[in-house]
Coordinates of C-alpha atoms and ligand atoms in Angstrom, one line a residue:
Chain A
M1 CA -7.8 55.9 2.0
Q2 CA -9.4 54.3 -0.7
Q3 CA -12.5 56.0 -2.4
P4 CA -15.8 54.0 -1.3
S5 CA -16.8 53.9 -4.9
E6 CA -13.6 52.5 -5.9
P7 CA -14.0 48.6 -6.9
L8 CA -12.1 46.0 -5.2
L9 CA -12.4 43.5 -7.9
R10 CA -12.9 44.7 -11.6
I11 CA -13.8 42.4 -14.5
E12 CA -13.4 44.0 -18.0
G13 CA -14.4 42.4 -21.3
L14 CA -13.8 38.9 -20.1
E15 CA -13.9 36.5 -22.9
K16 CA -13.3 32.6 -23.0
S17 CA -14.0 29.9 -25.4
F18 CA -13.8 26.1 -24.9
G19 CA -13.0 24.0 -27.9
G20 CA -14.6 26.7 -30.2
N21 CA -17.5 27.3 -28.1
K22 CA -17.6 31.0 -26.9
I23 CA -18.7 30.9 -23.1
L24 CA -18.0 34.2 -22.0
N25 CA -18.6 36.8 -24.4
G26 CA -17.5 40.1 -22.9
I27 CA -18.2 40.2 -19.2
D28 CA -18.0 43.5 -17.1
L29 CA -18.6 43.4 -13.6
A30 CA -17.2 45.7 -10.6
V31 CA -17.4 44.9 -7.0
A32 CA -16.8 47.6 -4.5
P33 CA -15.5 46.8 -0.9
H34 CA -18.0 45.3 1.5
E35 CA -20.2 44.2 -1.4
T36 CA -22.0 40.9 -2.0
V37 CA -22.7 40.4 -5.8
C38 CA -24.7 37.2 -6.4
M39 CA -24.2 35.8 -10.0
L40 CA -27.3 34.1 -11.0
G41 CA -27.9 32.5 -14.7
P42 CA -29.2 29.1 -16.0
S43 CA -26.7 26.0 -15.9
G44 CA -24.1 26.2 -18.6
S45 CA -24.3 30.1 -18.6
G46 CA -20.6 30.5 -17.6
K47 CA -21.0 31.4 -14.2
S48 CA -18.2 29.0 -12.8
T49 CA -16.0 30.1 -15.7
V50 CA -16.3 33.6 -14.6
L51 CA -15.2 33.0 -11.1
R52 CA -12.4 30.5 -12.3
C53 CA -11.2 33.4 -14.5
I54 CA -11.1 35.8 -11.5
N55 CA -8.4 33.9 -9.9
W56 CA -6.9 32.7 -12.9
L57 CA -7.6 29.0 -12.7
E58 CA -8.9 29.4 -16.3
T59 CA -6.9 31.8 -18.6
P60 CA -9.1 34.0 -20.2
D61 CA -8.8 34.6 -24.1
A62 CA -9.4 38.4 -23.7
G63 CA -10.1 40.9 -21.2
A64 CA -8.7 41.8 -17.9
I65 CA -9.3 41.3 -14.1
F66 CA -8.0 43.8 -11.6
L67 CA -7.8 43.2 -7.8
R68 CA -7.4 46.6 -6.1
D69 CA -5.9 48.1 -9.5
Q70 CA -3.5 45.2 -9.7
R71 CA -3.8 43.3 -12.8
V72 CA -4.4 39.5 -12.1
G73 CA -2.5 36.9 -14.4
C74 CA -0.5 39.2 -16.5
H75 CA 1.7 42.5 -16.0
E76 CA 0.4 46.0 -16.7
D77 CA 0.8 45.8 -20.5
G78 CA -1.4 42.7 -20.5
K79 CA 1.1 40.7 -22.7
K80 CA 3.7 39.2 -20.0
P81 CA 2.0 36.5 -18.1
M82 CA 2.6 36.1 -14.5
S83 CA 5.0 33.6 -13.2
D84 CA 3.9 30.6 -11.1
R85 CA 4.9 32.3 -8.0
E86 CA 3.3 35.7 -8.8
L87 CA -0.1 34.0 -9.6
S88 CA 0.3 32.2 -6.2
E89 CA 0.9 35.5 -4.5
I90 CA -2.3 37.2 -5.9
R91 CA -4.4 34.0 -5.8
A92 CA -3.7 33.9 -1.9
R93 CA -5.5 37.2 -1.6
M94 CA -8.7 35.7 -2.9
G95 CA -10.5 32.9 -1.1
M96 CA -12.5 30.3 -3.1
V97 CA -15.2 28.0 -1.9
F98 CA -16.1 25.2 -4.3
Q99 CA -19.4 23.2 -4.9
S100 CA -17.8 20.0 -4.3
F101 CA -16.0 21.2 -1.1
A102 CA -12.6 20.0 -2.5
L103 CA -11.2 19.6 1.1
W104 CA -7.8 17.6 1.2
P105 CA -8.8 14.1 2.4
H106 CA -5.3 13.2 3.8
L107 CA -5.3 16.3 6.4
S108 CA -7.6 16.6 9.3
V109 CA -9.9 19.4 9.6
L110 CA -7.4 21.6 11.5
Q111 CA -4.7 20.6 9.1
N112 CA -6.8 21.8 6.1
V113 CA -7.2 25.1 7.6
M114 CA -3.6 25.6 8.7
V115 CA -1.7 24.2 5.8
A116 CA -1.8 27.3 3.6
P117 CA -1.4 30.0 6.0
I118 CA 1.7 28.3 7.1
H119 CA 3.3 27.1 3.8
V120 CA 1.8 30.0 1.6
Q121 CA 1.8 33.0 3.9
G122 CA 4.8 31.7 6.2
R123 CA 3.0 32.8 9.3
P124 CA 4.3 31.3 12.6
K125 CA 2.7 28.0 13.2
T126 CA 1.4 28.7 16.9
F127 CA 0.0 32.0 15.7
V128 CA -1.8 30.3 12.7
R129 CA -3.1 27.3 14.9
E130 CA -4.8 30.0 17.3
E131 CA -6.4 31.8 14.3
A132 CA -7.5 28.4 12.7
L133 CA -9.2 27.3 15.7
A134 CA -10.9 30.7 16.2
M135 CA -12.1 30.2 12.6
L136 CA -13.5 26.7 13.1
D137 CA -15.2 28.2 16.2
K138 CA -16.6 30.6 13.9
V139 CA -18.1 28.1 11.7
G140 CA -19.1 26.0 14.6
L141 CA -16.8 23.1 14.2
S142 CA -14.4 23.4 17.0
D143 CA -15.3 19.9 18.1
K144 CA -14.3 18.4 14.6
R145 CA -10.8 19.9 14.4
D146 CA -9.1 16.3 14.4
A147 CA -11.6 14.7 12.4
F148 CA -10.7 13.8 8.8
P149 CA -13.1 15.1 6.0
S150 CA -14.4 11.7 5.3
S151 CA -16.2 11.6 8.6
L152 CA -18.0 14.9 7.9
S153 CA -21.5 15.8 6.8
G154 CA -21.8 17.9 3.5
G155 CA -22.7 21.0 5.4
Q156 CA -19.7 20.4 8.0
K157 CA -17.2 20.0 4.8
Q158 CA -18.5 23.3 3.3
R159 CA -18.0 25.2 6.5
V160 CA -14.4 23.7 6.8
G161 CA -14.0 24.9 3.1
I162 CA -15.3 28.4 4.3
A163 CA -12.8 28.6 7.2
R164 CA -10.0 27.3 5.1
A165 CA -10.5 30.2 3.1
L166 CA -11.0 32.8 5.5
V167 CA -7.9 32.0 7.5
M168 CA -6.0 33.5 4.7
K169 CA -7.5 36.9 5.6
P170 CA -8.6 37.3 1.7
E171 CA -9.6 40.4 0.3
V172 CA -12.6 39.0 -1.5
M173 CA -14.2 35.5 -1.4
L174 CA -15.6 33.7 -4.3
F175 CA -18.4 31.2 -3.7
D176 CA -19.2 28.8 -6.6
E177 CA -22.8 27.4 -5.7
P178 CA -21.6 26.4 -2.1
T179 CA -24.8 24.7 -1.1
S180 CA -25.8 23.1 -4.5
A181 CA -24.1 19.6 -3.4
L182 CA -25.8 19.7 -0.2
D183 CA -29.0 17.8 1.2
P184 CA -31.6 20.4 1.7
E185 CA -31.5 20.3 5.3
L186 CA -28.0 21.2 5.4
V187 CA -28.3 24.3 3.1
G188 CA -29.3 26.5 6.0
E189 CA -26.3 26.2 8.2
V190 CA -23.8 27.2 5.3
L191 CA -25.9 30.1 4.2
Q192 CA -26.1 31.2 7.8
V193 CA -22.2 31.5 7.8
M194 CA -22.1 33.5 4.6
R195 CA -24.8 36.0 5.8
Q196 CA -22.7 36.4 8.8
L197 CA -19.6 37.2 6.6
A198 CA -21.7 39.4 4.6
R199 CA -22.8 41.3 7.7
E200 CA -19.3 41.6 8.8
G201 CA -18.4 43.5 5.5
M202 CA -16.6 40.6 3.7
T203 CA -16.5 41.4 -0.1
M204 CA -18.0 38.4 -1.9
V205 CA -18.7 37.1 -5.2
V206 CA -21.6 34.4 -4.8
V207 CA -22.6 32.0 -7.5
T208 CA -25.9 30.4 -6.4
H209 CA -29.3 29.1 -7.0
E210 CA -30.5 30.0 -3.7
M211 CA -33.0 33.0 -4.5
A212 CA -33.9 33.8 -1.3
F213 CA -30.1 34.4 -0.2
A214 CA -29.7 36.6 -3.2
R215 CA -32.7 38.6 -2.3
D216 CA -31.6 39.2 1.2
V217 CA -28.0 39.4 1.0
A218 CA -26.8 40.8 -2.4
S219 CA -25.8 44.4 -2.8
H220 CA -26.6 43.7 -6.4
V221 CA -27.3 41.0 -8.7
A222 CA -25.7 40.1 -12.0
F223 CA -27.8 37.8 -14.6
L224 CA -25.5 35.9 -16.6
D225 CA -26.9 34.6 -20.1
Q226 CA -25.1 33.3 -23.3
G227 CA -22.0 34.7 -22.1
R228 CA -22.9 38.4 -21.2
V229 CA -24.3 40.0 -18.1
A230 CA -27.7 40.5 -19.3
E231 CA -29.1 42.2 -16.3
H232 CA -27.3 44.0 -13.5
S233 CA -29.4 45.7 -10.8
T234 CA -30.4 45.7 -7.1
P235 CA -32.1 42.4 -5.9
D236 CA -35.3 44.3 -5.5
A237 CA -35.3 45.6 -9.1
F238 CA -34.1 42.0 -10.3
F239 CA -36.5 39.9 -8.4
T240 CA -39.7 42.3 -8.6
A241 CA -39.3 43.4 -12.3
P242 CA -36.6 41.5 -14.3
K243 CA -36.2 43.5 -17.6
T244 CA -35.5 40.6 -19.9
E245 CA -37.6 37.6 -21.0
R246 CA -34.8 35.2 -20.2
A247 CA -34.5 36.5 -16.6
R248 CA -38.2 36.2 -16.3
S249 CA -38.2 32.5 -17.3
F250 CA -35.2 31.8 -15.2
L251 CA -37.0 33.3 -12.0
K252 CA -40.1 31.4 -12.8
R253 CA -38.1 28.2 -12.7
Y254 CA -35.9 28.8 -9.6
T255 CA -38.2 30.6 -7.4
R256 CA -41.2 28.1 -7.9
G257 CA -42.4 27.0 -4.4
S258 CA -40.1 29.1 -2.4
Chain B
M1 CA 24.5 -28.8 3.9
Q2 CA 27.2 -27.5 5.8
E3 CA 27.8 -24.1 7.8
G4 CA 29.7 -22.8 4.8
D5 CA 26.8 -23.7 2.3
Y6 CA 24.4 -21.5 4.5
L7 CA 26.8 -18.7 4.6
A8 CA 27.1 -19.0 0.9
L9 CA 23.4 -18.8 0.3
L10 CA 23.1 -15.6 3.1
T11 CA 26.1 -14.0 1.0
G12 CA 23.8 -14.6 -2.2
A13 CA 20.8 -12.9 -0.2
W14 CA 23.0 -9.9 0.4
T15 CA 23.8 -9.6 -3.2
T16 CA 20.2 -10.0 -3.9
L17 CA 19.3 -7.1 -1.5
A18 CA 22.4 -5.0 -2.6
I19 CA 21.0 -5.2 -6.1
A20 CA 17.5 -4.8 -5.5
L21 CA 17.3 -2.1 -2.9
P22 CA 19.3 0.6 -4.6
A23 CA 17.3 -0.4 -7.7
I24 CA 14.1 0.5 -5.7
A25 CA 15.5 3.6 -4.1
M26 CA 16.3 5.0 -7.4
G27 CA 13.9 3.5 -9.8
A28 CA 10.8 4.6 -7.8
P29 CA 11.8 8.3 -7.7
L30 CA 13.0 8.3 -11.2
G31 CA 9.7 6.7 -12.3
L32 CA 7.7 9.5 -10.5
A33 CA 10.1 12.0 -12.2
L34 CA 9.2 10.4 -15.6
A35 CA 5.6 10.4 -14.6
L36 CA 5.6 14.0 -13.9
I37 CA 7.2 14.6 -17.2
R38 CA 4.4 12.9 -19.0
W39 CA 1.6 14.4 -16.9
R40 CA 2.5 17.9 -17.4
K41 CA 2.8 17.0 -21.1
I42 CA 6.2 18.9 -21.5
P43 CA 6.6 18.8 -25.2
V44 CA 9.8 16.9 -26.4
L45 CA 10.5 15.5 -22.8
G46 CA 7.1 13.8 -22.6
T47 CA 7.7 11.9 -25.9
I48 CA 11.3 10.8 -24.9
A49 CA 9.7 9.4 -21.4
A50 CA 7.1 7.5 -23.2
I51 CA 9.4 6.0 -25.5
L52 CA 11.8 5.2 -22.8
V53 CA 9.3 3.7 -20.7
S54 CA 8.1 1.5 -23.5
L55 CA 11.6 0.4 -24.5
F56 CA 12.5 -0.7 -20.9
R57 CA 9.2 -2.4 -20.4
A58 CA 9.6 -4.6 -23.6
T59 CA 13.1 -5.6 -23.0
P60 CA 13.7 -8.8 -21.0
S61 CA 15.8 -8.3 -17.8
V62 CA 18.5 -10.6 -19.0
T63 CA 18.9 -8.9 -22.3
L64 CA 19.0 -5.4 -20.7
V65 CA 21.7 -6.6 -17.8
L66 CA 23.8 -8.0 -20.7
L67 CA 23.3 -4.7 -22.7
V68 CA 24.3 -2.5 -19.9
Y69 CA 27.2 -4.6 -19.0
Y70 CA 28.6 -4.7 -22.5
A71 CA 27.3 -1.5 -23.9
V72 CA 28.4 1.1 -21.2
P73 CA 32.1 0.3 -21.5
Q74 CA 31.9 1.1 -25.3
I75 CA 31.5 4.7 -24.2
G76 CA 34.4 4.7 -22.1
I77 CA 33.1 4.0 -18.4
Q78 CA 34.3 1.0 -16.7
L79 CA 31.4 -0.9 -15.0
A80 CA 31.6 -3.5 -12.4
E81 CA 29.1 -6.4 -12.3
L82 CA 27.1 -5.0 -9.4
P83 CA 26.6 -1.4 -10.5
A84 CA 25.6 -2.9 -13.9
A85 CA 23.2 -5.0 -12.2
I86 CA 21.8 -2.0 -10.3
I87 CA 21.7 0.3 -13.3
T88 CA 19.6 -2.4 -15.2
L89 CA 17.0 -3.1 -12.5
T90 CA 16.8 0.8 -11.9
L91 CA 15.9 1.2 -15.3
G92 CA 13.2 -1.3 -15.4
T93 CA 11.8 -0.2 -12.0
M94 CA 11.7 3.4 -13.4
A95 CA 9.7 2.2 -16.3
Y96 CA 7.1 0.0 -14.5
T97 CA 6.7 2.4 -11.5
C98 CA 6.3 5.4 -14.0
E99 CA 3.2 3.8 -15.2
I100 CA 1.8 3.3 -11.5
W101 CA 2.7 6.9 -10.6
R102 CA 1.1 8.2 -13.7
G103 CA -2.1 6.4 -13.2
A104 CA -2.4 7.9 -9.6
L105 CA -1.7 11.2 -11.0
M106 CA -4.5 11.1 -13.8
A107 CA -6.9 9.9 -11.2
F108 CA -6.0 12.8 -8.9
P109 CA -9.4 14.8 -8.2
R110 CA -9.0 18.2 -10.0
D111 CA -10.9 20.0 -7.6
Q112 CA -8.5 19.2 -4.8
Y113 CA -5.6 20.5 -7.2
D114 CA -7.9 23.6 -8.1
A115 CA -8.2 24.3 -4.3
A116 CA -4.4 24.0 -3.8
M117 CA -3.9 26.7 -6.6
A118 CA -6.7 29.0 -5.3
M119 CA -5.0 28.8 -2.0
G120 CA -2.1 30.3 -3.3
M121 CA 0.3 27.3 -3.3
T122 CA 3.0 27.4 -6.0
R123 CA 3.6 24.2 -8.1
G124 CA 6.2 22.8 -5.7
L125 CA 3.8 23.2 -2.7
R126 CA 0.7 21.8 -4.3
F127 CA 2.9 18.7 -5.3
R128 CA 4.6 18.4 -2.0
L129 CA 1.7 18.9 0.5
I130 CA -1.4 17.9 -1.5
V131 CA -0.5 15.5 -4.4
L132 CA 2.3 13.4 -3.3
P133 CA 1.1 12.3 0.1
Q134 CA -2.2 11.0 -1.7
I135 CA -0.6 9.4 -4.8
A136 CA 2.1 7.8 -2.5
R137 CA -0.5 6.2 -0.5
A138 CA -2.9 5.2 -3.4
S139 CA 0.1 3.7 -5.2
L140 CA 1.9 2.0 -2.3
P141 CA 0.2 -1.6 -2.9
A142 CA 1.0 -1.4 -6.7
L143 CA 4.5 0.0 -5.8
V144 CA 5.2 -2.9 -3.3
N145 CA 3.9 -5.5 -6.0
E146 CA 6.3 -4.1 -8.3
M147 CA 9.1 -4.5 -5.6
T148 CA 8.2 -8.0 -5.2
L149 CA 8.7 -8.4 -8.9
L150 CA 11.9 -6.8 -8.9
I151 CA 13.3 -9.3 -6.4
K152 CA 12.1 -12.1 -8.6
V153 CA 13.9 -10.7 -11.7
T154 CA 17.4 -10.3 -9.8
P155 CA 18.6 -13.8 -10.9
A156 CA 19.0 -12.1 -14.2
A157 CA 22.3 -10.7 -12.7
A158 CA 23.8 -14.1 -12.7
V159 CA 24.3 -13.9 -16.3
I160 CA 27.1 -11.4 -16.0
G161 CA 28.6 -13.4 -12.9
L162 CA 26.9 -12.0 -9.8
V163 CA 26.1 -14.8 -7.4
E164 CA 22.8 -14.0 -5.9
I165 CA 20.3 -16.4 -4.0
T166 CA 19.4 -18.6 -6.9
R167 CA 22.7 -18.8 -8.2
A168 CA 24.2 -19.4 -5.0
A169 CA 21.8 -22.1 -4.4
V170 CA 23.0 -23.8 -7.9
R171 CA 26.5 -23.6 -7.0
V172 CA 25.9 -25.3 -3.4
G173 CA 23.7 -27.8 -5.0
A174 CA 26.4 -28.6 -7.5
E175 CA 29.1 -29.0 -4.8
T176 CA 27.2 -31.0 -2.5
Y177 CA 25.5 -33.1 -5.0
Q178 CA 22.1 -32.4 -3.3
P179 CA 20.3 -29.7 -5.3
L180 CA 17.1 -29.8 -3.1
P181 CA 18.0 -28.6 0.2
P182 CA 19.9 -25.4 -1.0
F183 CA 16.8 -24.5 -3.1
L184 CA 14.5 -24.9 -0.2
V185 CA 16.6 -22.5 2.0
A186 CA 16.6 -20.0 -0.9
L187 CA 12.9 -20.3 -1.0
V188 CA 12.8 -19.4 2.8
I189 CA 15.0 -16.6 2.0
Y190 CA 12.8 -15.1 -0.7
A191 CA 9.8 -15.6 1.3
V192 CA 11.4 -13.7 4.2
I193 CA 12.3 -10.6 2.1
I194 CA 9.0 -10.6 0.3
G195 CA 7.3 -11.1 3.6
T196 CA 9.1 -8.1 5.0
L197 CA 8.1 -5.8 2.0
V198 CA 4.5 -6.8 2.3
G199 CA 4.7 -6.3 6.3
L200 CA 6.3 -2.9 5.7
Q201 CA 3.3 -2.1 3.2
R202 CA 0.7 -2.9 5.9
Y203 CA 2.4 -0.8 8.5
L204 CA 2.5 2.1 6.4
E205 CA -1.2 1.7 5.2
H206 CA -2.4 1.5 8.8
R207 CA -0.3 4.2 10.0
Q208 CA -2.3 7.6 10.2
T209 CA -0.9 9.9 7.6
R210 CA 0.7 12.4 10.3
A211 CA 3.9 12.6 8.0
L212 CA 3.3 16.3 7.3
A213 CA 4.9 18.7 9.6
I214 CA 1.9 20.9 10.6
Ligands
ATP301 N1 -12.8 23.1 -18.9 C1 -13.7 22.9 -19.8 N2 -13.4 22.5 -21.0 C2 -14.3 22.4 -21.7 N3 -15.8 23.0 -21.7 C3 -15.8 23.7 -20.6 C4 -14.8 23.6 -19.5 N4 -15.4 24.4 -18.6 C5 -16.6 24.8 -18.7 N5 -17.0 24.1 -20.0 C6 -18.1 24.6 -20.6 O1 -18.6 25.8 -20.6 C7 -19.8 26.1 -20.2 C8 -20.2 26.8 -19.0 O2 -19.6 26.2 -17.9 P1 -19.7 26.8 -16.6 O3 -19.4 25.7 -15.7 O4 -19.1 28.1 -16.5 O5 -21.2 27.0 -16.4 P2 -22.2 27.5 -15.0 O6 -23.0 28.6 -15.4 O7 -21.1 27.4 -13.8 O8 -23.1 26.1 -15.0 P3 -23.8 25.4 -13.7 O9 -24.9 26.1 -13.2 O10 -24.1 24.2 -14.3 O11 -22.5 25.3 -12.9 C9 -20.5 24.6 -20.2 O12 -21.1 24.4 -21.3 C10 -19.3 23.8 -20.0 O13 -19.6 22.6 -20.6
MG302 MG1 -21.1 26.2 -12.4

């Protein structure tokens, strides 16, 4: 048995530069099983970059990522990089949901959900089909299974995106501003699915500007600023008594009117 | 024109197809391979691919077919007229379709590719399941256009003695002292071949993409 305190996901000293600009400057973060960590921060503070380093869509310059004590991206010594196959195997254990949905437009909704479990995990097709249908049911889209992504609303697309990630039975889900591209009236249906996931005990890292969601759902909040975790606390502490000036002005901007 | 003359033209049509179809069948995938090498920016190979493409695009087909026909035997390989013509047009098709494929690859949405990676697809799966079906569809009109152009450069093969449609028409015209009728027939044959290609394109475009086995 795993100790409850032992993190499922661990980020240590993460650094990343783009063209000479240091975007991440030593990020440390640990996520225990069943926790939802909300990552907040101003635009350009590197939130997406952190998520993309976690599943190695971006290669960090320094630091390490651990998924249940297995190092992501390179082997134990931290020198020998993982092969494409090894990377794919470890990526398949983490689900990712994109701001732009990133559905595959040439596949139907059901095919979008089924393609990876069949071809990546090699699970039997009939079995996957049932699970995919159950997943679509869970996000409330059973009736759209034969539709193509282009005919869906943004909220529906994002729920397909979530179903597509969930069907892989990931150990952790990474959300990169899943509602930022949505019309305001469609945000709720996506957040509702995410709240449900949190209740069911899914481990999640959520980048979001939805402060109400962070306050209600987050186990803890990490506030990113200038490439560092500037504050790391419970949502209560963060939203009622932010410690840094940057966090205070950030909160003023994003909670205005809500 | 007599029966034998029509037969001569149809034999010419057969030769045209015998040059063009293999050239398409080999040239388009080779073009894709070159495009992938350039897309991945594989160090030395990428540069070689770029140079090859420019070279073949810059050379007139007639020149290239003569070059292949006379140059290849110099390195000790005997080459008949038909294979020489096929190789030439394959190289040309490869060069032109490479640019078509490359355009489609560069326009491919980054987030879709990221999603495929995040879902744990290996490089091969990402390409086969996500990228290829979409770039094939996006490139189809340009590829068919390239094929019609290819059909129209097959008369270049006449310089090494192959009797394709146009050459057959010239011969029949010379034998019957009536140049016009065989050329009208040739025109019809070209129209049928190119019409078939365009029809095939329409069919593929309107078909639902159910090609994937899932
Ligand atoms: N591939 C890249 N190449 C160059 N610069 C990049 C790249 N990805 C991100 N950046 C830069 O890194 C910085 C941080 O980007 P990132 O997307 O991680 O920020 P963010 O916190 O997610 O912002 P937002 O809230 O706008 O999504 C930005 O200035 C961005 O321009
Ligand atoms: Mg971002």
